Amino acid sequence: MVILALLAAKQRYALGIATLVIALIPFGDMLTVLRWDGSAGAAFGIHGLTAAFVALTGVLLIRERSVTKEPDTRAAAAV
């Protein structure tokens, strides 16, 4: 619901922060599987990779704001 609300409001920076926080869920799942002597391959392969991809998505959403806010110096130099 949080993701859909932030998407509807066009709040990409806030969505990036929320996505980074949401990445803690599969990370916690990974730690739970490891703690209860589950398969390390499943813990890292399923939950660990999911946490990494969700965190990467959050970083890219946050980084997008800083990239798009920079002034376009090429247009000024061409004039």
Short mmCIF file of N, CA and C in Angstrom, two decimals, residues 2-59:
data_model
loop_
_atom_site.label_atom_id
_atom_site.label_comp_id
_atom_site.label_asym_id
_atom_site.label_seq_id
_atom_site.Cartn_x
_atom_site.Cartn_y
_atom_site.Cartn_z
N VAL A 2 1.97 1.22 0.74
CA VAL A 2 2.86 2.38 0.80
C VAL A 2 3.46 2.64 -0.58
N ILE A 3 3.87 1.58 -1.24
CA ILE A 3 4.48 1.74 -2.56
C ILE A 3 3.48 2.33 -3.54
N LEU A 4 2.27 1.82 -3.54
CA LEU A 4 1.25 2.34 -4.46
C LEU A 4 0.90 3.79 -4.16
N ALA A 5 0.82 4.14 -2.88
CA ALA A 5 0.52 5.52 -2.51
C ALA A 5 1.63 6.47 -2.96
N LEU A 6 2.86 6.08 -2.77
CA LEU A 6 3.98 6.94 -3.18
C LEU A 6 4.10 7.03 -4.70
N LEU A 7 3.80 5.94 -5.39
CA LEU A 7 3.79 5.98 -6.85
C LEU A 7 2.69 6.91 -7.36
N ALA A 8 1.51 6.83 -6.76
CA ALA A 8 0.39 7.67 -7.18
C ALA A 8 0.68 9.15 -6.91
N ALA A 9 1.42 9.42 -5.84
CA ALA A 9 1.75 10.81 -5.49
C ALA A 9 3.00 11.30 -6.22
N LYS A 10 3.61 10.44 -7.02
CA LYS A 10 4.83 10.77 -7.78
C LYS A 10 5.96 11.22 -6.86
N GLN A 11 6.10 10.54 -5.75
CA GLN A 11 7.15 10.82 -4.76
C GLN A 11 8.25 9.77 -4.88
N ARG A 12 9.08 9.90 -5.89
CA ARG A 12 10.09 8.87 -6.16
C ARG A 12 11.18 8.83 -5.10
N TYR A 13 11.58 9.98 -4.57
CA TYR A 13 12.62 10.00 -3.54
C TYR A 13 12.11 9.29 -2.28
N ALA A 14 10.89 9.62 -1.86
CA ALA A 14 10.30 8.96 -0.70
C ALA A 14 10.10 7.47 -0.97
N LEU A 15 9.75 7.13 -2.20
CA LEU A 15 9.61 5.73 -2.57
C LEU A 15 10.94 5.00 -2.45
N GLY A 16 12.03 5.66 -2.81
CA GLY A 16 13.35 5.06 -2.67
C GLY A 16 13.71 4.78 -1.22
N ILE A 17 13.39 5.72 -0.34
CA ILE A 17 13.66 5.52 1.08
C ILE A 17 12.79 4.39 1.62
N ALA A 18 11.52 4.39 1.25
CA ALA A 18 10.62 3.32 1.71
C ALA A 18 11.09 1.96 1.19
N THR A 19 11.59 1.93 -0.03
CA THR A 19 12.07 0.67 -0.61
C THR A 19 13.29 0.16 0.14
N LEU A 20 14.18 1.07 0.54
CA LEU A 20 15.34 0.65 1.33
C LEU A 20 14.90 0.05 2.67
N VAL A 21 13.91 0.64 3.28
CA VAL A 21 13.41 0.11 4.54
C VAL A 21 12.73 -1.24 4.32
N ILE A 22 11.98 -1.35 3.24
CA ILE A 22 11.29 -2.61 2.93
C ILE A 22 12.30 -3.72 2.64
N ALA A 23 13.50 -3.38 2.18
CA ALA A 23 14.54 -4.39 1.91
C ALA A 23 14.98 -5.09 3.18
N LEU A 24 14.67 -4.53 4.34
CA LEU A 24 15.03 -5.19 5.59
C LEU A 24 14.21 -6.46 5.84
N ILE A 25 13.04 -6.56 5.22
CA ILE A 25 12.18 -7.73 5.44
C ILE A 25 12.83 -9.01 4.90
N PRO A 26 13.24 -9.07 3.63
CA PRO A 26 13.89 -10.31 3.18
C PRO A 26 15.24 -10.54 3.86
N PHE A 27 15.90 -9.46 4.29
CA PHE A 27 17.16 -9.63 5.03
C PHE A 27 16.89 -10.32 6.36
N GLY A 28 15.82 -9.90 7.03
CA GLY A 28 15.43 -10.56 8.28
C GLY A 28 15.02 -12.01 8.05
N ASP A 29 14.35 -12.26 6.94
CA ASP A 29 13.99 -13.64 6.60
C ASP A 29 15.24 -14.49 6.40
N MET A 30 16.24 -13.91 5.76
CA MET A 30 17.50 -14.63 5.54
C MET A 30 18.15 -14.98 6.88
N LEU A 31 18.17 -14.01 7.80
CA LEU A 31 18.76 -14.28 9.11
C LEU A 31 17.97 -15.33 9.88
N THR A 32 16.66 -15.33 9.73
CA THR A 32 15.82 -16.32 10.39
C THR A 32 16.12 -17.72 9.87
N VAL A 33 16.24 -17.86 8.56
CA VAL A 33 16.54 -19.17 7.97
C VAL A 33 17.90 -19.65 8.45
N LEU A 34 18.88 -18.76 8.48
CA LEU A 34 20.22 -19.16 8.94
C LEU A 34 20.22 -19.51 10.42
N ARG A 35 19.48 -18.76 11.21
CA ARG A 35 19.45 -18.98 12.66
C ARG A 35 18.83 -20.34 13.00
N TRP A 36 17.83 -20.77 12.25
CA TRP A 36 17.15 -22.02 12.54
C TRP A 36 17.70 -23.18 11.71
N ASP A 37 18.98 -23.07 11.35
CA ASP A 37 19.71 -24.14 10.65
C ASP A 37 19.07 -24.56 9.34
N GLY A 38 18.53 -23.58 8.62
CA GLY A 38 17.99 -23.84 7.30
C GLY A 38 19.11 -23.88 6.27
N SER A 39 18.76 -24.11 5.06
CA SER A 39 19.73 -24.19 3.98
C SER A 39 20.37 -22.82 3.74
N ALA A 40 21.69 -22.78 3.80
CA ALA A 40 22.40 -21.53 3.57
C ALA A 40 22.23 -21.08 2.12
N GLY A 41 22.19 -22.03 1.22
CA GLY A 41 21.99 -21.70 -0.19
C GLY A 41 20.65 -21.03 -0.43
N ALA A 42 19.62 -21.57 0.20
CA ALA A 42 18.29 -20.96 0.07
C ALA A 42 18.25 -19.61 0.76
N ALA A 43 18.88 -19.51 1.91
CA ALA A 43 18.87 -18.24 2.65
C ALA A 43 19.53 -17.13 1.84
N PHE A 44 20.72 -17.40 1.32
CA PHE A 44 21.43 -16.38 0.55
C PHE A 44 20.86 -16.24 -0.86
N GLY A 45 20.52 -17.36 -1.48
CA GLY A 45 20.05 -17.33 -2.85
C GLY A 45 18.67 -16.74 -3.02
N ILE A 46 17.78 -17.02 -2.11
CA ILE A 46 16.41 -16.50 -2.23
C ILE A 46 16.28 -15.17 -1.49
N HIS A 47 16.48 -15.22 -0.18
CA HIS A 47 16.23 -14.03 0.63
C HIS A 47 17.33 -12.98 0.49
N GLY A 48 18.57 -13.43 0.44
CA GLY A 48 19.68 -12.48 0.32
C GLY A 48 19.66 -11.72 -1.00
N LEU A 49 19.44 -12.44 -2.09
CA LEU A 49 19.37 -11.78 -3.39
C LEU A 49 18.15 -10.87 -3.51
N THR A 50 17.04 -11.28 -2.92
CA THR A 50 15.86 -10.42 -2.93
C THR A 50 16.14 -9.13 -2.19
N ALA A 51 16.76 -9.22 -1.02
CA ALA A 51 17.11 -8.03 -0.25
C ALA A 51 18.06 -7.14 -1.05
N ALA A 52 19.02 -7.74 -1.72
CA ALA A 52 19.98 -6.95 -2.50
C ALA A 52 19.31 -6.23 -3.67
N PHE A 53 18.43 -6.92 -4.37
CA PHE A 53 17.76 -6.30 -5.51
C PHE A 53 16.79 -5.20 -5.08
N VAL A 54 16.09 -5.40 -3.98
CA VAL A 54 15.18 -4.38 -3.48
C VAL A 54 15.97 -3.16 -3.01
N ALA A 55 17.08 -3.39 -2.32
CA ALA A 55 17.93 -2.28 -1.88
C ALA A 55 18.52 -1.53 -3.08
N LEU A 56 18.94 -2.27 -4.10
CA LEU A 56 19.47 -1.63 -5.31
C LEU A 56 18.42 -0.75 -5.97
N THR A 57 17.18 -1.24 -6.01
CA THR A 57 16.09 -0.45 -6.57
C THR A 57 15.88 0.83 -5.77
N GLY A 58 15.94 0.73 -4.45
CA GLY A 58 15.81 1.91 -3.60
C GLY A 58 16.91 2.92 -3.83
N VAL A 59 18.14 2.44 -3.97
CA VAL A 59 19.27 3.34 -4.22
C VAL A 59 19.11 4.03 -5.58
#
